[in-house]
Amino acid sequence: MKKRAFGVVILGFCGLGFSLLAEEELLPMVKDGQAPKAVVVSPFEKGNLVSSQRERTKNLWADSWLFLQVPRLDEKGKILEENDETADIPAIDRVEAFLKVEEWYHEKPPQLEGKYLLVEFWATWCPPCRRTLPMLNAWQEKFGDELVVISICETDRKAIDDCPGDLKGKDLTHYVGIDTQRRTANALGVFGIPHAVLIEPQYGGIVWEGMPNQPKYELTDTIIEKILSVGRRQKR
């Protein structure tokens, strides 16, 4: 499989088998005790896009796909081969081949074309994941004109109905997909949840990745606004 970078945008932008780590540290639930990977942060996580902090790193509990196009998957979740002929596949077709969902908990998202997409992988038995749910709801409400927020849960509908904590399935106002096979998560090498990626609409490339509530590396309204503002400028 050949990962595809989207250099134009880089320049433009500048279950079970999981063990619980210390919840008070807001670490993810990690598969088989694997150590996190040190990866370079997205430019949007710096003070500004031309910051000198180019070597700043953070922990990532997944493979890094930063500034790469999302992979296209077959129905079993296998990554499809890329070649020169697939280079010009429209971003919306790429994204739709990337998202693998057995069913939607409420309703299917509206048309994704031209929208930024935030996808989080989670499970109902994961306390750090449940802490992100109010954030996902809030981002869908605040940025919904430009951003579609989707969480893909690896536990079933009944588990979402009875989700522990304050928020139950009925309280989730972002788009919730169910995929007990973890096809999209596995394609990205996700071994610690919650894990999220933010995808831009021009190339289907990932511009932010990580645990949304990881201390010092949180995904914030400010970071999302920075990303969306780039898209607005590109439309001018």
Protein backbone atom coordinates (compact mmCIF):
# COMPACT_ATOMS: atom_id res chain seq x y z
CA MET A 1 0.00 0.00 0.00
CA LYS A 2 1.33 3.38 -0.98
CA LYS A 3 0.45 6.28 1.30
CA ARG A 4 -0.33 9.43 -0.65
CA ALA A 5 0.82 12.80 0.62
CA PHE A 6 -0.91 15.95 -0.53
CA GLY A 7 2.00 18.36 -0.85
CA VAL A 8 -0.03 21.26 -2.19
CA VAL A 9 -2.04 21.28 0.99
CA ILE A 10 1.06 20.93 3.19
CA LEU A 11 2.33 24.14 1.68
CA GLY A 12 -1.08 25.72 1.90
CA PHE A 13 -1.56 24.76 5.52
CA CYS A 14 2.51 26.00 5.82
CA GLY A 15 -12.80 -4.88 21.54
CA LEU A 16 -11.55 -5.82 24.07
CA GLY A 17 -8.01 -6.73 24.95
CA PHE A 18 -7.55 -3.12 26.03
CA SER A 19 -6.14 -2.22 29.44
CA LEU A 20 -6.98 0.91 31.41
CA LEU A 21 -4.15 3.34 32.11
CA ALA A 22 -4.42 5.93 34.88
CA GLU A 23 -7.67 7.77 34.18
CA GLU A 24 -6.62 10.79 36.19
CA GLU A 25 -3.82 11.33 33.68
CA LEU A 26 -6.36 11.21 30.85
CA LEU A 27 -4.42 8.59 28.96
CA PRO A 28 -6.24 6.42 26.43
CA MET A 29 -7.19 2.80 26.86
CA VAL A 30 -4.35 0.99 25.14
CA LYS A 31 -4.32 -2.39 23.41
CA ASP A 32 -1.87 -4.92 24.83
CA GLY A 33 0.07 -2.25 26.74
CA GLN A 34 1.78 -0.92 23.63
CA ALA A 35 3.95 2.14 24.08
CA PRO A 36 2.87 5.34 22.30
CA LYS A 37 4.69 6.64 19.27
CA ALA A 38 6.40 10.03 19.29
CA VAL A 39 5.17 12.03 16.31
CA VAL A 40 5.53 15.60 15.12
CA VAL A 41 2.53 17.75 15.96
CA SER A 42 0.35 19.36 13.33
CA PRO A 43 1.30 22.98 12.59
CA PHE A 44 -2.15 23.91 13.88
CA GLU A 45 -1.12 22.82 17.37
CA LYS A 46 1.62 25.45 17.48
CA GLY A 47 1.20 29.07 18.44
CA ASN A 48 1.16 29.97 14.75
CA LEU A 49 1.70 28.23 11.45
CA VAL A 50 5.25 29.54 11.03
CA SER A 51 6.37 28.69 14.56
CA SER A 52 10.00 27.68 15.03
CA GLN A 53 8.84 24.72 17.15
CA ARG A 54 9.09 22.39 14.19
CA GLU A 55 10.43 19.45 16.19
CA ARG A 56 7.78 19.54 18.89
CA THR A 57 6.41 16.04 19.40
CA LYS A 58 3.52 14.36 21.17
CA ASN A 59 2.44 10.81 21.94
CA LEU A 60 0.20 9.05 19.46
CA TRP A 61 -1.54 5.73 20.00
CA ALA A 62 -1.92 5.00 16.28
CA ASP A 63 0.07 5.17 13.08
CA SER A 64 0.72 8.74 11.98
CA TRP A 65 -1.18 9.83 8.85
CA LEU A 66 -0.52 13.54 9.26
CA PHE A 67 -0.65 15.29 5.86
CA LEU A 68 -1.40 12.03 4.09
CA GLN A 69 -4.58 11.20 2.25
CA VAL A 70 -6.90 8.82 4.05
CA PRO A 71 -6.65 5.28 2.67
CA ARG A 72 -9.40 3.77 0.58
CA LEU A 73 -10.72 0.53 2.06
CA ASP A 74 -12.57 -2.45 0.66
CA GLU A 75 -15.61 -3.78 2.51
CA LYS A 76 -13.43 -5.96 4.74
CA GLY A 77 -11.31 -2.97 5.74
CA LYS A 78 -8.28 -3.88 3.64
CA ILE A 79 -6.37 -0.88 2.33
CA LEU A 80 -6.64 -0.64 -1.43
CA GLU A 81 -3.52 -0.15 -3.52
CA GLU A 82 -2.74 3.34 -4.79
CA ASN A 83 -1.25 4.12 -8.18
CA ASP A 84 -1.07 6.96 -10.65
CA GLU A 85 -4.62 6.26 -11.80
CA THR A 86 -6.03 6.68 -8.28
CA ALA A 87 -4.25 9.99 -7.70
CA ASP A 88 -7.12 11.99 -9.15
CA ILE A 89 -9.97 10.24 -7.34
CA PRO A 90 -12.28 12.97 -5.96
CA ALA A 91 -11.79 13.57 -2.24
CA ILE A 92 -15.41 12.73 -1.48
CA ASP A 93 -15.03 9.30 -3.13
CA ARG A 94 -11.85 8.70 -1.15
CA VAL A 95 -13.49 9.68 2.14
CA GLU A 96 -16.57 7.55 1.51
CA ALA A 97 -14.34 4.54 0.78
CA PHE A 98 -12.45 5.27 4.00
CA LEU A 99 -15.47 5.35 6.33
CA LYS A 100 -16.68 1.86 7.17
CA VAL A 101 -19.83 1.74 9.29
CA GLU A 102 -22.15 -1.21 9.88
CA GLU A 103 -25.02 1.08 10.85
CA TRP A 104 -25.71 4.62 12.00
CA TYR A 105 -26.95 4.99 15.55
CA HIS A 106 -29.29 7.89 14.75
CA GLU A 107 -29.18 9.16 11.19
CA LYS A 108 -26.58 9.05 8.46
CA PRO A 109 -24.59 12.28 8.01
CA PRO A 110 -25.70 14.61 5.23
CA GLN A 111 -23.64 15.18 2.11
CA LEU A 112 -19.96 15.25 3.09
CA GLU A 113 -18.63 16.85 -0.09
CA GLY A 114 -16.89 20.15 0.61
CA LYS A 115 -17.02 19.64 4.38
CA TYR A 116 -14.24 19.12 6.86
CA LEU A 117 -14.66 15.86 8.72
CA LEU A 118 -13.73 15.00 12.30
CA VAL A 119 -13.75 11.24 12.95
CA GLU A 120 -13.23 9.80 16.43
CA PHE A 121 -12.83 6.12 17.31
CA TRP A 122 -14.19 5.06 20.69
CA ALA A 123 -15.98 2.45 22.79
CA THR A 124 -18.60 2.73 25.51
CA TRP A 125 -16.39 0.86 28.04
CA CYS A 126 -13.62 3.46 27.67
CA PRO A 127 -13.82 6.26 30.30
CA PRO A 128 -11.50 8.68 28.44
CA CYS A 129 -13.65 8.16 25.34
CA ARG A 130 -16.82 9.02 27.20
CA ARG A 131 -15.22 12.26 28.35
CA THR A 132 -14.90 13.38 24.73
CA LEU A 133 -18.58 12.94 23.88
CA PRO A 134 -19.70 16.39 25.13
CA MET A 135 -16.84 17.90 23.11
CA LEU A 136 -18.02 16.16 19.95
CA ASN A 137 -21.58 17.35 20.51
CA ALA A 138 -20.38 20.92 21.06
CA TRP A 139 -18.20 20.96 17.93
CA GLN A 140 -21.04 19.67 15.76
CA GLU A 141 -23.28 22.44 17.07
CA LYS A 142 -20.68 25.21 16.79
CA PHE A 143 -19.00 24.33 13.49
CA GLY A 144 -21.72 22.30 11.79
CA ASP A 145 -21.92 24.53 8.74
CA GLU A 146 -18.36 23.60 7.76
CA LEU A 147 -17.52 20.49 9.81
CA VAL A 148 -19.20 17.11 10.14
CA VAL A 149 -18.42 15.34 13.42
CA ILE A 150 -18.59 11.55 13.37
CA SER A 151 -17.70 9.10 16.10
CA ILE A 152 -17.29 5.45 15.16
CA CYS A 153 -18.02 3.16 18.09
CA GLU A 154 -16.71 -0.38 18.27
CA THR A 155 -19.43 -1.46 20.69
CA ASP A 156 -23.00 -2.22 19.66
CA ARG A 157 -26.25 -0.25 19.71
CA LYS A 158 -27.40 -1.57 23.08
CA ALA A 159 -24.09 -0.58 24.67
CA ILE A 160 -24.54 2.94 23.30
CA ASP A 161 -28.13 3.04 24.56
CA ASP A 162 -26.86 2.19 28.05
CA CYS A 163 -23.57 4.08 27.89
CA PRO A 164 -22.16 4.55 31.42
CA GLY A 165 -21.98 8.09 32.76
CA ASP A 166 -24.14 11.13 32.22
CA LEU A 167 -24.54 10.89 28.44
CA LYS A 168 -26.57 8.05 26.95
CA GLY A 169 -27.01 7.28 23.30
CA LYS A 170 -30.09 9.48 23.06
CA ASP A 171 -27.98 12.46 24.16
CA LEU A 172 -25.45 12.22 21.33
CA THR A 173 -26.13 15.00 18.84
CA HIS A 174 -23.16 14.41 16.54
CA TYR A 175 -23.22 11.56 14.02
CA VAL A 176 -22.53 8.15 15.55
CA GLY A 177 -21.54 5.16 13.46
CA ILE A 178 -21.18 1.61 14.71
CA ASP A 179 -18.48 -0.71 13.42
CA THR A 180 -17.73 -3.62 15.72
CA GLN A 181 -15.13 -4.80 13.17
CA ARG A 182 -13.00 -1.65 13.71
CA ARG A 183 -12.24 -1.53 9.98
CA THR A 184 -11.39 2.16 9.67
CA ALA A 185 -9.64 2.25 13.05
CA ASN A 186 -7.52 -0.77 12.16
CA ALA A 187 -6.57 0.75 8.80
CA LEU A 188 -5.09 3.72 10.67
CA GLY A 189 -3.29 1.44 13.11
CA VAL A 190 -5.27 2.72 16.10
CA PHE A 191 -4.27 0.86 19.26
CA GLY A 192 -5.35 3.41 21.86
CA ILE A 193 -8.74 5.11 22.14
CA PRO A 194 -10.09 7.73 21.94
CA HIS A 195 -8.29 8.63 18.75
CA ALA A 196 -9.45 11.20 16.21
CA VAL A 197 -8.45 12.54 12.82
CA LEU A 198 -9.53 15.77 11.16
CA ILE A 199 -9.80 15.52 7.37
CA GLU A 200 -9.76 18.42 4.92
CA PRO A 201 -12.14 18.33 1.93
CA GLN A 202 -9.91 19.18 -1.01
CA TYR A 203 -7.68 16.10 -1.04
CA GLY A 204 -9.08 13.94 1.75
CA GLY A 205 -5.92 14.57 3.76
CA ILE A 206 -5.48 14.41 7.53
CA VAL A 207 -4.49 17.75 9.07
CA TRP A 208 -4.82 16.86 12.77
CA GLU A 209 -4.56 13.54 14.60
CA GLY A 210 -4.50 12.39 18.20
CA MET A 211 -6.39 11.98 21.43
CA PRO A 212 -8.79 14.96 21.54
CA ASN A 213 -8.46 15.47 25.29
CA GLN A 214 -4.78 14.60 25.73
CA PRO A 215 -3.32 17.11 28.24
CA LYS A 216 -1.22 19.82 26.54
CA TYR A 217 -2.29 18.52 23.12
CA GLU A 218 -6.06 18.92 23.31
CA LEU A 219 -8.07 19.50 20.18
CA THR A 220 -9.65 22.89 20.87
CA ASP A 221 -12.09 25.32 19.32
CA THR A 222 -9.10 27.50 18.45
CA ILE A 223 -7.33 24.71 16.54
CA ILE A 224 -10.50 23.79 14.66
CA GLU A 225 -11.09 27.44 13.78
CA LYS A 226 -7.52 27.74 12.43
CA ILE A 227 -8.08 24.72 10.20
CA LEU A 228 -11.45 25.90 8.93
CA SER A 229 -10.10 29.37 8.22
CA VAL A 230 -7.63 27.89 5.73
CA GLY A 231 -10.50 26.32 3.85
CA ARG A 232 -12.35 29.62 3.77
CA ARG A 233 -9.33 31.36 2.27
CA GLN A 234 -8.98 28.67 -0.39
CA LYS A 235 -12.57 29.32 -1.52
CA ARG A 236 -11.94 33.00 -2.19
